[in-house]
Amino acid sequence: MVDALSSSPRLISNAWVPATWEVFLASCDRPEVENAQCYYDAGWMRIETMPTGSAHGQDNSILAAVITLYGTLRDLAYTALINTSFRQPGERECQPDLAYYIGTDAARPPKNNQPVDVTVWGAPTLAIEISSSTLSDDLGQKRLLYERLGVREYWVVNVEAATIIAFEIVSGGSRQIQVSTVLPDLSLAIVEEALRRSQTEDHGAVNRWLLHQFQALKR
């Protein structure tokens, strides 16, 4: 297997390259990848540039607001994690833009500076990738990674089109859905409309619109 540390002049390649688990861990510890996102899946690693643009950041904020407002109004128990690494030692690692443990029986990983060990705490219930430049990979190899990791639901946000491609993951496979299964009765169409509104409205206005939509669902 190719040693990515010695053979690649640029660790942040935005591409999947073959590497051992040990090479992956050593790569992630190097100073030049401090602000990168690191992924590993069964012998392949991907180290990609951390998005810094306004489009990615604003959509990240809107998605977090959607789930915060919905979870609060629906009395859901949840724990939110932003840009957190989840690790299945020796096998795979991912760093979704947003991740949630949802439900009264869901884990609540401790606050520390270590990746969340999914063999101890389980995989997050919901993982979200916000795709400003990585759409094909988020729908392809990363989706397979999240299937194997054991998340229950996976969303890919297409920043350019203001759309969401969501998958329910059952028995290691995924199927596309239009209504969330882990956030009961939440239509992805409402989330997409919030993303579209954020292109012309401030986030306070979008949040007020979301509150109206979610309160109507409770009646």
CSV table of C-alpha atoms in Angstrom, one decimal:
chain,number,residue,atom,x,y,z
A,1,MET,CA,0.0,0.0,0.0
A,2,VAL,CA,1.2,3.5,-0.8
A,3,ASP,CA,2.6,5.4,2.2
A,4,ALA,CA,0.8,8.7,1.8
A,5,LEU,CA,3.2,10.6,4.1
A,6,SER,CA,6.2,9.9,2.0
A,7,SER,CA,4.7,9.7,-1.5
A,8,SER,CA,2.4,12.8,-1.5
A,9,PRO,CA,3.8,16.3,-1.4
A,10,ARG,CA,0.4,17.6,-0.4
A,11,LEU,CA,-1.5,15.8,2.4
A,12,ILE,CA,-4.6,18.0,1.8
A,13,SER,CA,-5.4,16.5,-1.6
A,14,ASN,CA,-9.2,16.6,-1.5
A,15,ALA,CA,-9.1,13.1,-2.9
A,16,TRP,CA,-9.2,9.6,-1.5
A,17,VAL,CA,-5.7,8.0,-1.4
A,18,PRO,CA,-4.7,4.5,-0.1
A,19,ALA,CA,-3.2,4.6,3.4
A,20,THR,CA,-2.9,2.4,6.5
A,21,TRP,CA,-4.7,3.5,9.7
A,22,GLU,CA,-1.3,4.4,11.2
A,23,VAL,CA,-0.4,6.6,8.3
A,24,PHE,CA,-3.9,8.3,8.6
A,25,LEU,CA,-3.4,9.0,12.3
A,26,ALA,CA,0.1,10.4,11.7
A,27,SER,CA,-1.2,12.5,8.8
A,28,CYS,CA,-3.9,14.1,10.9
A,29,ASP,CA,-1.4,15.0,13.6
A,30,ARG,CA,0.7,17.1,11.2
A,31,PRO,CA,0.6,20.9,11.5
A,32,GLU,CA,-0.4,21.5,7.9
A,33,VAL,CA,-3.7,19.7,8.4
A,34,GLU,CA,-4.8,21.4,11.6
A,35,ASN,CA,-7.6,23.2,9.8
A,36,ALA,CA,-8.5,20.4,7.4
A,37,GLN,CA,-11.3,17.7,7.6
A,38,CYS,CA,-10.0,14.1,7.9
A,39,TYR,CA,-11.8,11.0,6.7
A,40,TYR,CA,-10.8,7.3,6.6
A,41,ASP,CA,-12.6,4.3,5.4
A,42,ALA,CA,-11.2,0.8,5.2
A,43,GLY,CA,-7.8,1.5,3.8
A,44,TRP,CA,-8.5,4.9,2.2
A,45,MET,CA,-8.1,8.4,3.5
A,46,ARG,CA,-9.2,11.8,2.4
A,47,ILE,CA,-7.9,15.1,3.9
A,48,GLU,CA,-9.8,18.0,2.5
A,49,THR,CA,-9.7,21.8,2.9
A,50,MET,CA,-11.9,23.1,5.6
A,51,PRO,CA,-14.6,25.3,4.0
A,52,THR,CA,-14.2,29.0,4.9
A,53,GLY,CA,-16.7,30.7,2.5
A,54,SER,CA,-19.8,32.6,3.6
A,55,ALA,CA,-22.2,30.3,1.7
A,56,HIS,CA,-21.0,27.2,3.6
A,57,GLY,CA,-21.0,29.1,6.9
A,58,GLN,CA,-24.5,30.5,6.5
A,59,ASP,CA,-26.0,27.2,5.4
A,60,ASN,CA,-24.4,25.6,8.4
A,61,SER,CA,-26.0,28.2,10.7
A,62,ILE,CA,-29.4,27.7,9.1
A,63,LEU,CA,-29.3,24.0,9.4
A,64,ALA,CA,-28.3,24.2,13.1
A,65,ALA,CA,-31.2,26.7,13.7
A,66,VAL,CA,-33.7,24.4,12.0
A,67,ILE,CA,-32.8,21.4,14.2
A,68,THR,CA,-32.5,23.5,17.4
A,69,LEU,CA,-35.9,25.1,16.9
A,70,TYR,CA,-37.6,21.9,15.8
A,71,GLY,CA,-36.1,19.8,18.6
A,72,THR,CA,-37.0,22.4,21.2
A,73,LEU,CA,-40.6,22.8,20.1
A,74,ARG,CA,-41.1,19.1,19.8
A,75,ASP,CA,-39.5,18.4,23.2
A,76,LEU,CA,-36.8,16.1,21.7
A,77,ALA,CA,-33.8,15.2,23.6
A,78,TYR,CA,-30.6,15.8,21.6
A,79,THR,CA,-27.0,16.7,21.7
A,80,ALA,CA,-25.4,18.7,18.9
A,81,LEU,CA,-21.8,18.5,17.7
A,82,ILE,CA,-20.2,20.8,15.1
A,83,ASN,CA,-17.1,19.7,13.1
A,84,THR,CA,-16.5,16.8,15.5
A,85,SER,CA,-14.5,13.7,14.5
A,86,PHE,CA,-16.1,10.3,15.0
A,87,ARG,CA,-13.8,7.3,15.1
A,88,GLN,CA,-14.1,3.6,14.8
A,89,PRO,CA,-10.5,2.7,15.7
A,90,GLY,CA,-8.6,1.0,12.9
A,91,GLU,CA,-11.5,1.1,10.5
A,92,ARG,CA,-13.0,4.5,9.8
A,93,GLU,CA,-13.2,8.1,10.8
A,94,CYS,CA,-15.4,11.1,9.7
A,95,GLN,CA,-15.8,14.7,10.5
A,96,PRO,CA,-19.3,15.9,9.4
A,97,ASP,CA,-20.2,19.5,9.5
A,98,LEU,CA,-23.0,18.8,11.9
A,99,ALA,CA,-23.9,15.7,13.9
A,100,TYR,CA,-26.7,14.9,16.4
A,101,TYR,CA,-27.4,12.3,19.0
A,102,ILE,CA,-31.2,12.3,19.2
A,103,GLY,CA,-33.6,10.6,21.6
A,104,THR,CA,-33.8,10.0,25.4
A,105,ASP,CA,-31.7,6.9,25.1
A,106,ALA,CA,-29.0,8.5,22.9
A,107,ALA,CA,-25.5,8.9,24.0
A,108,ARG,CA,-24.0,12.2,25.2
A,109,PRO,CA,-20.3,12.0,24.6
A,110,PRO,CA,-18.1,13.7,27.2
A,111,LYS,CA,-16.6,17.2,26.5
A,112,ASN,CA,-12.9,16.6,25.7
A,113,ASN,CA,-10.5,17.2,22.8
A,114,GLN,CA,-10.5,13.6,21.5
A,115,PRO,CA,-12.5,12.1,18.6
A,116,VAL,CA,-15.8,10.5,19.7
A,117,ASP,CA,-15.2,6.7,19.8
A,118,VAL,CA,-18.2,5.2,18.2
A,119,THR,CA,-17.4,1.7,19.7
A,120,VAL,CA,-18.1,3.3,23.1
A,121,TRP,CA,-20.7,6.0,22.3
A,122,GLY,CA,-22.3,4.7,19.1
A,123,ALA,CA,-22.6,6.6,15.9
A,124,PRO,CA,-24.5,9.9,15.7
A,125,THR,CA,-28.1,9.6,14.9
A,126,LEU,CA,-27.9,12.2,12.2
A,127,ALA,CA,-24.9,13.4,10.2
A,128,ILE,CA,-24.9,16.4,7.9
A,129,GLU,CA,-22.4,17.4,5.2
A,130,ILE,CA,-22.8,20.8,3.7
A,131,SER,CA,-21.4,20.7,0.1
A,132,SER,CA,-20.1,23.8,-1.4
A,133,SER,CA,-17.5,22.0,-3.5
A,134,THR,CA,-17.6,18.3,-2.5
A,135,LEU,CA,-21.1,17.2,-3.6
A,136,SER,CA,-20.1,14.1,-5.7
A,137,ASP,CA,-17.9,12.7,-2.9
A,138,ASP,CA,-20.5,13.5,-0.2
A,139,LEU,CA,-23.1,11.5,-2.2
A,140,GLY,CA,-20.7,8.8,-3.0
A,141,GLN,CA,-17.8,7.5,-0.9
A,142,LYS,CA,-18.8,9.5,2.2
A,143,ARG,CA,-22.3,8.1,2.1
A,144,LEU,CA,-20.9,4.6,2.1
A,145,LEU,CA,-18.7,5.6,5.0
A,146,TYR,CA,-21.7,6.8,7.0
A,147,GLU,CA,-23.6,3.7,6.1
A,148,ARG,CA,-20.8,1.5,7.5
A,149,LEU,CA,-20.4,3.7,10.5
A,150,GLY,CA,-24.0,3.1,11.5
A,151,VAL,CA,-25.6,6.6,11.5
A,152,ARG,CA,-29.4,6.4,11.1
A,153,GLU,CA,-29.9,9.4,8.9
A,154,TYR,CA,-27.5,11.3,6.5
A,155,TRP,CA,-28.2,14.7,4.9
A,156,VAL,CA,-26.2,16.3,2.0
A,157,VAL,CA,-26.8,20.0,1.5
A,158,ASN,CA,-26.2,21.3,-2.0
A,159,VAL,CA,-25.2,24.9,-1.2
A,160,GLU,CA,-25.4,26.0,-4.8
A,161,ALA,CA,-28.9,24.7,-5.4
A,162,ALA,CA,-30.3,25.2,-1.9
A,163,THR,CA,-31.5,21.6,-1.8
A,164,ILE,CA,-31.1,18.6,0.6
A,165,ILE,CA,-30.6,15.0,-0.4
A,166,ALA,CA,-31.4,13.0,2.6
A,167,PHE,CA,-31.0,9.2,3.3
A,168,GLU,CA,-32.4,6.9,5.9
A,169,ILE,CA,-29.8,4.2,6.7
A,170,VAL,CA,-31.1,0.8,7.7
A,171,SER,CA,-29.1,-2.5,7.9
A,172,GLY,CA,-26.1,-0.9,6.3
A,173,GLY,CA,-27.9,0.4,3.2
A,174,SER,CA,-29.5,3.8,2.5
A,175,ARG,CA,-32.6,5.0,0.7
A,176,GLN,CA,-33.6,8.6,-0.1
A,177,ILE,CA,-36.3,10.2,2.0
A,178,GLN,CA,-38.4,13.4,1.8
A,179,VAL,CA,-39.4,13.4,5.5
A,180,SER,CA,-37.0,12.8,8.4
A,181,THR,CA,-37.3,9.6,10.4
A,182,VAL,CA,-35.1,10.8,13.3
A,183,LEU,CA,-36.8,14.3,13.6
A,184,PRO,CA,-40.4,13.0,13.3
A,185,ASP,CA,-42.6,14.5,10.7
A,186,LEU,CA,-40.0,17.1,9.6
A,187,SER,CA,-40.4,17.6,5.9
A,188,LEU,CA,-37.1,18.3,4.1
A,189,ALA,CA,-39.1,20.7,1.9
A,190,ILE,CA,-39.4,23.1,4.9
A,191,VAL,CA,-35.6,22.9,5.4
A,192,GLU,CA,-35.0,23.7,1.8
A,193,GLU,CA,-37.3,26.6,1.9
A,194,ALA,CA,-35.4,28.0,4.9
A,195,LEU,CA,-32.2,27.7,2.9
A,196,ARG,CA,-33.8,29.6,-0.1
A,197,ARG,CA,-35.1,32.3,2.2
A,198,SER,CA,-31.7,32.8,3.7
A,199,GLN,CA,-30.4,33.9,0.3
A,200,THR,CA,-32.5,37.1,0.5
A,201,GLU,CA,-33.6,37.4,4.2
A,202,ASP,CA,-31.6,37.8,7.4
A,203,HIS,CA,-31.5,34.8,9.7
A,204,GLY,CA,-33.8,36.3,12.3
A,205,ALA,CA,-36.5,36.5,9.6
A,206,VAL,CA,-35.8,33.0,8.6
A,207,ASN,CA,-36.0,31.8,12.2
A,208,ARG,CA,-39.3,33.5,12.7
A,209,TRP,CA,-40.7,31.9,9.6
A,210,LEU,CA,-39.4,28.5,10.8
A,211,LEU,CA,-41.1,29.0,14.2
A,212,HIS,CA,-44.4,29.7,12.5
A,213,GLN,CA,-44.0,26.5,10.4
A,214,PHE,CA,-43.1,24.3,13.3
A,215,GLN,CA,-45.8,25.7,15.6
A,216,ALA,CA,-48.4,25.0,12.9
A,217,LEU,CA,-47.2,21.3,12.8
A,218,LYS,CA,-48.0,21.0,16.6
A,219,ARG,CA,-51.7,22.0,16.2
